[in-house]
């Protein structure tokens, strides 16, 4: 069965995620209104601008349906602004609080090779663009990676949040791991 993975397409770089998903054999679906969430096997909340995304979610009445989707155990990946959207102060899906533009306005964008917990094949090339970090997190949140001791990759149950942009590097290991997780939840 081909997994159907939604990509929140209100704003931001959703097209790059759809491309990677297609390459991995998943069927991407752009999500703009609650009906687009029906029957999804997974969801990606992309990077962009969290303030604009928040307004779009309010306008379309997506907050409740997104919480229901997460509550059903559907795998969700949030990246950069998408990570912010998952936190306590936004959709409240994860027990984390993100600091926006945390690396400062001077260092707006940078790239590093990052070791991530559970990621085989060596460090991941990580592109940070005006990225957040996780400033606080609850005991149920597993930290998978950090920059200068600040968590930038975290997992809590079916939810995965990362501060960088895995869709921009050509290294598809993170998407691959996510799609594997989505496939694992499909009926046999
Ligand atoms: N700085 C943006 C925000 O706070 C996030 C940037 C990004 O997604 N690349 O919403």
Coordinates of C-alpha atoms and ligand atoms in Angstrom, one line a residue:
X1 CA 0.0 0.0 0.0
X2 CA 1.2 3.5 -0.9
X3 CA 1.2 5.7 2.2
X4 CA -0.6 9.0 1.8
X5 CA 1.4 11.8 3.6
X6 CA 0.0 15.2 3.9
X7 CA 2.1 18.3 3.7
X8 CA 0.6 21.4 5.3
X9 CA 0.6 23.8 2.4
X10 CA -0.7 27.1 3.8
X11 CA 2.7 28.7 3.5
X12 CA 6.4 27.8 3.4
X13 CA 8.5 25.3 1.5
X14 CA 5.9 22.5 1.2
X15 CA 6.7 21.6 -2.4
X16 CA 10.3 20.5 -1.5
X17 CA 8.8 18.0 1.0
X18 CA 6.3 16.7 -1.5
X19 CA 9.1 16.0 -4.0
X20 CA 11.2 14.0 -1.5
X21 CA 8.1 12.1 -0.4
X22 CA 7.3 11.2 -4.0
X23 CA 10.9 10.0 -4.5
X24 CA 10.5 7.7 -1.5
X25 CA 7.4 6.1 -2.9
X26 CA 4.8 7.9 -0.7
X27 CA 1.9 9.9 -2.1
X28 CA 2.1 13.5 -1.0
X29 CA -1.1 15.5 -0.5
X30 CA -1.2 19.2 0.0
X31 CA -3.3 20.1 3.1
X32 CA -5.1 23.5 3.1
X33 CA -8.5 22.7 4.7
X34 CA -9.7 20.2 7.3
X35 CA -11.1 17.8 4.6
X36 CA -7.6 17.4 3.2
X37 CA -6.6 15.6 6.5
X38 CA -9.1 12.7 6.0
X39 CA -7.4 9.4 5.5
X40 CA -3.9 10.6 5.9
X41 CA -1.3 8.1 7.1
X42 CA 1.2 10.8 8.1
X43 CA 1.7 14.6 8.0
X44 CA 4.6 17.0 7.5
X45 CA 4.4 20.6 8.8
X46 CA 7.1 22.4 6.8
X47 CA 9.3 25.4 7.5
X48 CA 8.2 28.9 6.7
X49 CA 7.0 31.6 9.0
X50 CA 5.2 30.4 12.1
X51 CA 3.2 33.6 12.6
X52 CA 1.8 33.4 9.0
X53 CA 1.1 29.6 9.5
X54 CA -0.7 30.3 12.8
X55 CA -3.0 32.8 11.0
X56 CA -3.7 30.3 8.2
X57 CA -4.5 27.5 10.7
X58 CA -6.9 29.8 12.5
X59 CA -8.5 31.0 9.3
X60 CA -9.1 27.5 8.0
X61 CA -10.2 26.0 11.3
X62 CA -7.4 23.5 11.2
X63 CA -6.2 23.4 14.8
X64 CA -8.9 21.0 16.1
X65 CA -8.6 18.6 13.2
X66 CA -4.8 18.6 13.5
X67 CA -5.0 17.8 17.2
X68 CA -7.4 14.9 16.3
X69 CA -5.0 13.6 13.7
X70 CA -2.1 13.6 16.2
X71 CA -4.3 12.1 18.9
X72 CA -5.1 9.1 16.7
X73 CA -1.3 8.3 16.7
X74 CA -0.7 9.5 13.1
X75 CA 3.1 10.2 12.6
X76 CA 3.7 13.9 12.3
X77 CA 7.1 15.6 11.4
X78 CA 7.5 19.3 12.0
X79 CA 10.5 21.1 10.7
X80 CA 11.7 24.6 11.6
X81 CA 8.5 26.8 11.7
X82 CA 6.7 23.4 11.7
X83 CA 8.5 22.5 14.9
X84 CA 7.3 25.7 16.4
X85 CA 3.7 24.9 15.4
X86 CA 3.8 21.7 17.4
X87 CA 4.9 23.3 20.6
X88 CA 2.9 24.2 23.8
X89 CA 2.3 27.8 22.7
X90 CA 1.0 26.9 19.3
X91 CA -0.9 23.6 18.5
X92 CA 0.1 22.2 21.8
X93 CA 0.8 18.7 20.3
X94 CA 4.2 18.3 22.0
X95 CA 5.4 19.0 25.5
X96 CA 8.1 21.4 24.3
X97 CA 8.5 25.2 24.2
X98 CA 10.4 26.6 21.2
X99 CA 12.5 29.8 21.1
X100 CA 12.0 31.4 17.7
X101 CA 15.0 32.7 15.8
X102 CA 17.0 31.3 18.7
X103 CA 20.4 31.4 17.0
X104 CA 20.2 35.2 16.9
X105 CA 19.6 37.6 14.1
X106 CA 23.3 37.9 13.2
X107 CA 23.6 34.1 12.6
X108 CA 20.4 33.8 10.6
X109 CA 21.5 30.8 8.6
X110 CA 24.2 28.2 8.8
X111 CA 25.0 24.5 8.0
X112 CA 26.6 21.9 10.2
X113 CA 27.1 18.1 10.2
X114 CA 25.0 16.7 13.0
X115 CA 25.0 13.4 14.7
X116 CA 21.4 12.3 15.4
X117 CA 20.4 9.6 17.8
X118 CA 19.4 6.5 15.9
X119 CA 20.5 7.8 12.5
X120 CA 22.7 5.3 10.7
X121 CA 25.3 6.3 8.0
X122 CA 27.1 9.1 9.8
X123 CA 26.2 12.7 10.5
X124 CA 23.4 14.5 8.7
X125 CA 24.1 17.8 6.8
X126 CA 21.8 20.2 8.6
X127 CA 20.7 23.6 7.1
X128 CA 19.4 26.0 9.7
X129 CA 17.5 29.1 8.4
X130 CA 16.5 31.5 11.2
X131 CA 15.9 28.4 13.2
X132 CA 14.3 27.8 16.5
X133 CA 15.6 25.6 19.3
X134 CA 13.8 23.7 22.1
X135 CA 14.1 25.9 25.2
X136 CA 12.1 23.7 27.5
X137 CA 10.7 20.1 27.3
X138 CA 8.9 17.7 29.4
X139 CA 10.3 14.4 30.7
X140 CA 8.5 12.4 28.0
X141 CA 10.4 14.1 25.2
X142 CA 13.5 12.4 23.8
X143 CA 16.3 14.6 22.6
X144 CA 17.8 13.2 19.4
X145 CA 20.3 16.0 18.6
X146 CA 21.6 19.3 19.9
X147 CA 23.7 22.3 18.8
X148 CA 25.7 23.9 21.6
X149 CA 23.6 21.9 24.1
X150 CA 20.3 23.3 22.7
X151 CA 18.0 20.5 21.5
X152 CA 17.2 20.8 17.8
X153 CA 15.7 17.3 17.2
X154 CA 13.1 15.8 19.5
X155 CA 10.7 13.0 19.5
X156 CA 7.6 12.4 21.6
X157 CA 5.6 9.3 20.7
X158 CA 4.4 9.7 17.1
X159 CA 5.7 13.2 16.8
X160 CA 9.1 14.3 15.5
X161 CA 10.3 17.9 15.4
X162 CA 13.5 19.2 14.0
X163 CA 14.8 22.7 13.7
X164 CA 16.6 22.4 10.4
X165 CA 15.5 21.7 6.8
X166 CA 16.1 18.1 5.7
X167 CA 14.3 18.7 2.4
X168 CA 17.1 21.0 1.1
X169 CA 20.2 18.9 1.2
X170 CA 19.5 15.8 -1.0
X171 CA 20.2 13.6 2.1
X172 CA 16.8 11.9 2.4
X173 CA 17.6 9.7 5.5
X174 CA 15.3 11.7 7.8
X175 CA 12.4 11.6 5.4
X176 CA 13.1 7.9 4.8
X177 CA 13.0 7.2 8.6
X178 CA 9.7 9.2 8.8
X179 CA 8.1 7.3 5.8
X180 CA 9.2 4.0 7.4
X181 CA 7.4 5.0 10.6
X182 CA 4.3 5.9 8.5
X183 CA 4.5 2.6 6.7
X184 CA 4.8 0.7 10.0
X185 CA 1.4 2.1 11.0
X186 CA -0.4 0.9 7.8
X187 CA -2.6 -2.2 7.9
X188 CA -0.6 -5.3 6.8
Ligands
LIG1 N1 12.0 32.1 11.7 C1 10.9 31.3 11.3 C2 9.8 31.4 12.4 O1 10.0 31.8 13.5 C3 11.2 29.9 11.0 C4 12.1 29.8 9.9 C5 12.0 28.6 9.1 O2 11.1 27.8 9.1 N2 13.1 28.3 8.3 O3 8.6 31.1 12.1

